[in-house]
Short mmCIF file of C-alpha atoms and ligand atoms in Angstrom, two decimals:
data_model
loop_
_atom_site.label_atom_id
_atom_site.label_comp_id
_atom_site.label_asym_id
_atom_site.label_seq_id
_atom_site.Cartn_x
_atom_site.Cartn_y
_atom_site.Cartn_z
CA MET A 1 -78.06 -10.69 -82.10
CA LYS A 2 -80.44 -12.20 -79.58
CA PHE A 3 -80.07 -9.20 -77.28
CA LYS A 4 -80.16 -5.42 -77.49
CA ARG A 5 -77.06 -3.36 -78.08
CA ILE A 6 -77.18 -0.65 -75.42
CA ALA A 7 -74.66 2.20 -75.66
CA VAL A 8 -74.22 4.17 -72.43
CA GLU A 9 -71.90 7.16 -73.10
CA GLU A 10 -73.69 8.96 -75.92
CA ALA A 11 -73.36 12.73 -75.98
CA PHE A 12 -75.66 15.65 -76.67
CA VAL A 13 -75.66 19.39 -76.04
CA THR A 14 -78.22 22.16 -76.16
CA GLU A 15 -77.75 25.11 -78.54
CA GLU A 16 -77.81 27.41 -75.52
CA ILE A 17 -74.93 25.67 -73.74
CA ALA A 18 -72.90 25.65 -76.96
CA SER A 19 -73.42 29.38 -77.45
CA GLU A 20 -72.54 30.09 -73.79
CA TRP A 21 -69.32 28.09 -74.31
CA LYS A 22 -68.49 30.34 -77.25
CA LYS A 23 -68.83 33.41 -75.02
CA ILE A 24 -66.42 31.93 -72.48
CA LEU A 25 -63.96 30.99 -75.20
CA ALA A 26 -64.06 34.56 -76.49
CA SER A 27 -63.27 35.95 -73.03
CA LYS A 28 -59.88 36.35 -71.37
CA PHE A 29 -60.72 34.05 -68.48
CA VAL A 30 -60.78 30.63 -70.07
CA GLU A 31 -59.16 27.47 -68.76
CA PRO A 32 -56.18 26.58 -71.03
CA GLY A 33 -57.45 23.03 -71.58
CA PHE A 34 -60.93 24.22 -72.49
CA ARG A 35 -59.49 26.78 -74.92
CA MET A 36 -57.82 23.90 -76.80
CA MET A 37 -60.95 21.71 -76.61
CA GLY A 38 -63.20 24.50 -77.85
CA GLN A 39 -61.45 24.50 -81.21
CA THR A 40 -62.37 20.84 -81.69
CA ILE A 41 -66.07 21.04 -80.94
CA LEU A 42 -66.88 24.70 -81.59
CA GLY A 43 -64.63 25.54 -84.53
CA ASP A 44 -65.87 26.80 -87.87
CA ASP A 45 -64.45 23.94 -89.95
CA PRO A 46 -66.72 21.30 -91.57
CA GLY A 47 -65.65 18.60 -89.07
CA ALA A 48 -66.57 20.67 -86.00
CA ARG A 49 -69.85 21.76 -87.62
CA ALA A 50 -70.78 18.12 -88.31
CA VAL A 51 -70.05 17.16 -84.67
CA HIS A 52 -72.14 20.09 -83.46
CA SER A 53 -75.13 19.20 -85.59
CA ARG A 54 -75.01 15.58 -84.35
CA LEU A 55 -74.70 16.72 -80.72
CA VAL A 56 -77.79 18.94 -80.81
CA ASP A 57 -79.95 16.42 -82.69
CA LEU A 58 -82.08 14.29 -80.37
CA GLY A 59 -84.55 13.45 -83.12
CA ALA A 60 -84.65 11.66 -86.47
CA GLY A 61 -80.97 12.13 -87.36
CA ARG A 62 -79.74 10.44 -84.19
CA ILE A 63 -82.24 7.60 -84.47
CA ALA A 64 -81.20 7.03 -88.11
CA ALA A 65 -77.53 6.91 -87.07
CA MET A 66 -78.36 4.40 -84.33
CA ASP A 67 -80.27 2.25 -86.83
CA ALA A 68 -77.38 2.37 -89.31
CA ASP A 69 -74.86 1.39 -86.64
CA GLY A 70 -76.99 -1.28 -84.95
CA ILE A 71 -77.54 0.52 -81.64
CA ASP A 72 -80.89 -0.35 -80.03
CA VAL A 73 -80.75 1.95 -77.00
CA ALA A 74 -78.66 5.07 -76.33
CA VAL A 75 -78.12 6.28 -72.77
CA ILE A 76 -77.60 9.98 -73.50
CA SER A 77 -75.77 12.60 -71.44
CA ILE A 78 -74.42 16.14 -71.65
CA THR A 79 -71.15 16.40 -73.55
CA SER A 80 -67.89 17.52 -71.93
CA PRO A 81 -67.33 19.97 -70.23
CA GLY A 82 -71.10 20.41 -69.83
CA VAL A 83 -72.09 23.25 -67.51
CA GLN A 84 -68.96 23.03 -65.38
CA VAL A 85 -67.17 25.98 -67.00
CA PHE A 86 -69.97 28.42 -66.11
CA ASP A 87 -70.59 30.30 -62.86
CA ALA A 88 -72.81 28.45 -60.35
CA VAL A 89 -76.01 30.36 -61.21
CA THR A 90 -75.67 29.95 -64.98
CA ALA A 91 -74.55 26.32 -64.60
CA THR A 92 -77.52 25.44 -62.41
CA ARG A 93 -79.99 27.02 -64.83
CA LEU A 94 -78.43 25.46 -67.94
CA ALA A 95 -78.22 22.00 -66.34
CA GLY A 96 -81.93 22.14 -65.51
CA ASP A 97 -82.80 23.30 -69.04
CA ALA A 98 -80.64 20.57 -70.60
CA ASN A 99 -82.35 17.97 -68.41
CA ASP A 100 -85.77 19.17 -69.58
CA VAL A 101 -84.66 18.91 -73.22
CA LEU A 102 -83.23 15.42 -72.73
CA ALA A 103 -86.25 14.19 -70.75
CA ALA A 104 -88.57 15.36 -73.56
CA ALA A 105 -86.48 13.44 -76.13
CA VAL A 106 -86.58 10.29 -73.98
CA LYS A 107 -90.34 10.69 -73.66
CA ALA A 108 -90.64 10.96 -77.45
CA HIS A 109 -88.46 7.85 -78.02
CA PRO A 110 -88.94 5.73 -74.90
CA SER A 111 -87.78 2.47 -76.47
CA ARG A 112 -84.60 4.01 -77.96
CA TYR A 113 -83.34 6.57 -75.41
CA ALA A 114 -82.59 6.81 -71.72
CA GLY A 115 -81.07 9.85 -70.02
CA LEU A 116 -78.38 10.75 -67.52
CA ALA A 117 -78.91 14.11 -65.82
CA ALA A 118 -76.54 17.08 -65.85
CA VAL A 119 -75.90 18.87 -62.56
CA ALA A 120 -73.95 21.96 -61.50
CA PRO A 121 -71.46 20.61 -58.92
CA HIS A 122 -70.48 24.15 -57.82
CA TYR A 123 -73.86 24.42 -56.06
CA PRO A 124 -73.98 21.02 -54.30
CA ASP A 125 -77.35 21.47 -52.57
CA GLY A 126 -78.88 22.60 -55.86
CA ALA A 127 -77.30 19.62 -57.62
CA ALA A 128 -78.83 17.30 -55.01
CA LEU A 129 -82.26 18.86 -55.60
CA GLU A 130 -81.83 18.50 -59.36
CA LEU A 131 -80.96 14.83 -58.87
CA GLU A 132 -84.24 14.37 -57.01
CA ARG A 133 -86.13 16.02 -59.86
CA ALA A 134 -84.18 14.00 -62.43
CA ALA A 135 -84.81 10.66 -60.71
CA GLY A 136 -88.48 11.47 -60.10
CA LYS A 137 -90.33 13.68 -62.54
CA LEU A 138 -87.80 13.39 -65.37
CA GLY A 139 -87.22 9.64 -65.17
CA MET A 140 -83.44 9.89 -65.56
CA LYS A 141 -81.34 6.79 -64.88
CA GLY A 142 -78.26 8.40 -63.37
CA PHE A 143 -76.17 11.55 -63.78
CA LEU A 144 -72.93 12.63 -65.37
CA ILE A 145 -70.19 14.97 -64.19
CA ASN A 146 -67.29 15.92 -66.46
CA SER A 147 -64.44 15.45 -63.97
CA HIS A 148 -63.10 18.62 -62.32
CA THR A 149 -65.16 21.77 -61.82
CA MET A 150 -62.87 24.81 -62.13
CA GLY A 151 -60.00 22.72 -60.81
CA GLU A 152 -61.91 21.22 -57.88
CA TYR A 153 -62.64 17.55 -57.28
CA LEU A 154 -65.59 15.80 -55.67
CA ASP A 155 -63.56 14.38 -52.78
CA ASP A 156 -63.98 17.78 -51.06
CA VAL A 157 -66.70 17.25 -48.42
CA LYS A 158 -68.51 20.37 -49.60
CA TYR A 159 -69.62 18.30 -52.62
CA TRP A 160 -70.91 15.36 -50.58
CA PRO A 161 -74.58 16.43 -50.61
CA ILE A 162 -74.38 15.21 -54.23
CA PHE A 163 -73.26 11.76 -53.08
CA GLU A 164 -75.83 11.75 -50.27
CA ALA A 165 -78.58 12.27 -52.87
CA ALA A 166 -77.01 9.87 -55.39
CA GLN A 167 -76.95 7.03 -52.86
CA ALA A 168 -80.44 7.77 -51.52
CA LEU A 169 -81.89 7.86 -55.06
CA ASP A 170 -79.68 5.00 -56.34
CA MET A 171 -78.44 7.21 -59.19
CA PRO A 172 -75.09 6.08 -60.64
CA LEU A 173 -72.57 8.85 -61.33
CA TYR A 174 -70.88 8.65 -64.74
CA LEU A 175 -67.54 10.36 -64.10
CA HIS A 176 -66.71 11.49 -67.61
CA PRO A 177 -63.38 13.02 -68.73
CA ARG A 178 -62.47 16.53 -69.65
CA GLU A 179 -59.16 18.33 -70.10
CA PRO A 180 -56.75 18.31 -67.13
CA ALA A 181 -57.39 20.91 -64.44
CA PRO A 182 -55.68 24.33 -64.78
CA SER A 183 -53.25 23.47 -61.95
CA MET A 184 -51.73 20.59 -63.92
CA VAL A 185 -52.56 21.20 -67.57
CA THR A 186 -49.35 23.00 -68.69
CA PRO A 187 -47.24 19.94 -69.64
CA PHE A 188 -50.31 18.46 -71.36
CA LEU A 189 -50.69 21.38 -73.76
CA ASP A 190 -47.85 20.22 -76.03
CA TYR A 191 -48.40 17.52 -78.62
CA GLY A 192 -52.18 17.46 -78.03
CA LEU A 193 -51.69 15.52 -74.79
CA TYR A 194 -54.53 17.41 -73.02
CA PHE A 195 -56.95 15.52 -75.29
CA ALA A 196 -58.65 12.09 -75.27
CA GLY A 197 -55.56 10.05 -76.15
CA TRP A 198 -53.87 10.70 -72.79
CA GLY A 199 -54.89 13.77 -70.72
CA PHE A 200 -58.53 12.74 -70.31
CA ALA A 201 -57.61 9.39 -68.73
CA VAL A 202 -54.93 10.92 -66.48
CA GLU A 203 -57.35 13.61 -65.27
CA THR A 204 -60.30 11.28 -64.71
CA GLY A 205 -58.18 8.48 -63.24
CA LEU A 206 -56.80 11.01 -60.75
CA HIS A 207 -60.35 12.06 -59.88
CA ALA A 208 -61.36 8.42 -59.31
CA MET A 209 -58.31 7.86 -57.09
CA ARG A 210 -59.13 10.98 -55.05
CA LEU A 211 -62.63 9.57 -54.47
CA ILE A 212 -61.24 6.20 -53.37
CA MET A 213 -58.63 7.70 -51.03
CA CYS A 214 -60.92 10.30 -49.39
CA GLY A 215 -63.18 7.68 -47.82
CA VAL A 216 -66.40 8.68 -49.60
CA PHE A 217 -67.23 4.99 -50.19
CA ASP A 218 -67.09 4.29 -46.44
CA ARG A 219 -69.58 7.07 -45.86
CA TYR A 220 -71.75 6.11 -48.88
CA PRO A 221 -71.04 2.40 -49.47
CA LYS A 222 -73.77 1.97 -52.10
CA LEU A 223 -72.45 4.71 -54.41
CA LYS A 224 -71.97 3.58 -58.00
CA ILE A 225 -69.37 5.32 -60.16
CA VAL A 226 -69.14 4.62 -63.88
CA LEU A 227 -65.83 5.20 -65.68
CA GLY A 228 -65.56 5.17 -69.46
CA HIS A 229 -62.63 4.29 -71.72
CA MET A 230 -62.08 0.84 -70.19
CA GLY A 231 -61.96 2.32 -66.71
CA GLU A 232 -59.50 5.07 -67.75
CA GLY A 233 -56.72 2.47 -67.43
CA MET A 234 -57.37 1.74 -63.76
CA PRO A 235 -57.96 -2.03 -64.07
CA PHE A 236 -54.34 -2.27 -65.27
CA TRP A 237 -52.96 -0.45 -62.20
CA LEU A 238 -54.86 -1.96 -59.26
CA GLN A 239 -52.16 -4.33 -57.97
CA ARG A 240 -49.53 -1.60 -57.93
CA ILE A 241 -51.96 0.94 -56.41
CA ASP A 242 -52.61 -1.46 -53.48
CA ASN A 243 -48.98 -2.44 -53.10
CA ARG A 244 -47.65 1.13 -52.89
CA TYR A 245 -50.62 2.30 -50.82
CA LEU A 246 -49.72 -0.36 -48.20
CA LEU A 247 -46.12 0.89 -48.17
CA GLN A 248 -47.29 4.48 -47.65
CA VAL A 249 -49.55 3.35 -44.80
CA LYS A 250 -46.63 1.46 -43.24
CA ILE A 251 -44.38 4.55 -43.23
CA GLY A 252 -47.22 6.76 -41.99
CA ALA A 253 -47.48 8.78 -45.21
CA VAL A 254 -51.20 8.14 -45.78
CA LYS A 255 -54.17 7.30 -43.59
CA LYS A 256 -55.22 3.63 -43.54
CA LEU A 257 -58.62 3.03 -45.11
CA PRO A 258 -60.96 0.26 -43.92
CA ARG A 259 -60.40 -1.50 -47.25
CA LEU A 260 -57.77 -1.65 -49.98
CA PRO A 261 -58.08 0.85 -52.87
CA SER A 262 -58.72 -2.03 -55.28
CA GLU A 263 -61.58 -3.30 -53.09
CA TYR A 264 -63.41 0.01 -53.45
CA PHE A 265 -62.76 -0.06 -57.18
CA LEU A 266 -64.15 -3.58 -57.53
CA GLU A 267 -67.17 -2.82 -55.31
CA ASN A 268 -68.20 0.72 -56.27
CA PHE A 269 -67.06 1.14 -59.88
CA VAL A 270 -68.39 -0.08 -63.20
CA ILE A 271 -66.53 0.61 -66.45
CA THR A 272 -67.47 1.07 -70.09
CA THR A 273 -65.72 0.31 -73.36
CA SER A 274 -66.17 3.80 -74.85
CA GLY A 275 -63.53 4.53 -77.46
CA VAL A 276 -61.40 1.46 -76.66
CA MET A 277 -61.36 -1.18 -79.37
CA SER A 278 -58.51 -3.30 -78.02
CA ALA A 279 -58.91 -7.02 -77.37
CA PRO A 280 -56.02 -7.16 -74.82
CA ALA A 281 -57.51 -4.20 -72.88
CA LEU A 282 -60.94 -5.85 -72.84
CA ARG A 283 -59.50 -9.24 -71.81
CA LEU A 284 -57.60 -7.65 -68.92
CA SER A 285 -60.72 -5.77 -67.79
CA LEU A 286 -62.80 -8.95 -67.98
CA GLU A 287 -60.24 -10.79 -65.87
CA VAL A 288 -60.09 -7.99 -63.27
CA LEU A 289 -63.77 -6.91 -63.13
CA GLY A 290 -65.87 -9.52 -64.95
CA ALA A 291 -68.63 -8.83 -67.47
CA ASP A 292 -71.05 -7.87 -64.67
CA ARG A 293 -69.04 -4.66 -64.28
CA ILE A 294 -68.41 -3.77 -67.95
CA MET A 295 -70.84 -1.98 -70.28
CA PHE A 296 -70.67 -1.09 -73.96
CA ALA A 297 -70.47 2.58 -74.96
CA ALA A 298 -69.98 4.07 -78.40
CA ASP A 299 -69.16 7.70 -77.48
CA TYR A 300 -71.34 9.10 -80.28
CA PRO A 301 -70.66 11.42 -82.09
CA TYR A 302 -66.93 11.47 -81.30
CA GLU A 303 -65.99 7.88 -82.13
CA SER A 304 -66.90 5.59 -85.00
CA VAL A 305 -69.88 3.71 -83.62
CA LYS A 306 -69.57 1.17 -86.43
CA GLU A 307 -66.00 0.40 -85.33
CA GLY A 308 -67.05 -0.03 -81.70
CA VAL A 309 -69.90 -2.36 -82.65
CA THR A 310 -67.78 -4.37 -85.09
CA PHE A 311 -65.12 -4.78 -82.39
CA LEU A 312 -67.52 -6.04 -79.71
CA ASP A 313 -69.48 -8.21 -82.15
CA LYS A 314 -66.32 -10.04 -83.20
CA VAL A 315 -63.87 -9.97 -80.30
CA ALA A 316 -63.06 -13.44 -78.88
CA ILE A 317 -65.04 -13.49 -75.62
CA THR A 318 -67.86 -15.83 -74.58
CA GLU A 319 -71.40 -15.14 -75.82
CA GLU A 320 -72.48 -14.76 -72.19
CA GLU A 321 -69.83 -12.03 -71.70
CA ARG A 322 -70.89 -10.31 -74.96
CA GLU A 323 -74.53 -10.29 -73.86
CA LYS A 324 -73.69 -8.82 -70.45
CA ILE A 325 -71.43 -6.09 -71.88
CA TYR A 326 -73.92 -5.11 -74.60
CA CYS A 327 -77.07 -5.44 -72.58
CA SER A 328 -77.73 -6.90 -69.15
CA THR A 329 -75.04 -5.07 -67.14
CA ALA A 330 -76.41 -1.73 -68.38
CA GLN A 331 -79.99 -2.87 -67.71
CA ARG A 332 -79.02 -3.69 -64.12
CA ILE A 333 -76.84 -0.61 -63.41
CA PHE A 334 -79.22 1.95 -64.95
CA LYS A 335 -82.44 0.02 -64.20
CA LEU A 336 -83.48 -0.03 -67.87
CA ALA A 337 -86.54 -1.95 -68.99
MN1 MN B 1 -67.52 10.69 -74.09
#
């Protein structure tokens, strides 16, 4: 390869956050989706223990895995659901601590790691301050929020101080999945549908649509939102989203926006390949968005990084597209050296 392979949705967690999750899971007041998720990443079986040890390792083990899989640079962020299941005070403290831990790892491996900050959305002014610290002192390249926070979405204007800061600091928001919100999770609990194969994309796609429809991109036109998993399916839906939106405007069912939903998507969103190794899905996304709006992500340690790399190394796209997806789109979006 004549260019770096940069992977942009690579997960970590601190021991403290993991142990606080365990306390919540042991309590009566736990979101149904998170209760199911907890078994996957916090269970006592060998698989869950292996995932945990990879998540907390920001040192030699992670670098060795990157070397073995051919990843040059990992853009690392807090794993789902991050601090969003804690109360505002705990979440704010643990997000700051996690950012300190990640920033120290990036400092120790500056040519291999970059970081996306964690924030506690439930305290929007505090999150905005943490973004300032992350962009400045900590040298973070963006931030990540794991979809809903206790069933609430970022279209609510009370959260907009976060967007105000994100635009001012030019910090992209990686809107990462988690289990569907408590108000809609019930029919997802059967057959494992709350999980990454379906519920994550439905939940996060809904969140992205709420952002588009609420007008936040008219107020903050330079906001950049990153969606994983080939855009959580949204590139496939854009024509129908516009078409039915226009019908709803015509009958007075929704407010007319200055632009079409798809125009906001094509202007303010960038997608990543995390966990999707499908040539038809990539071809469709390339046709809709172009390689300037698609980045590679491996989703370590949840997916086979080797499989993701083998897919993108071999899939029938142009070498210029491959270079952009692996390297230069991420360098531009996250301002990487
Ligand atoms: Mn992920």
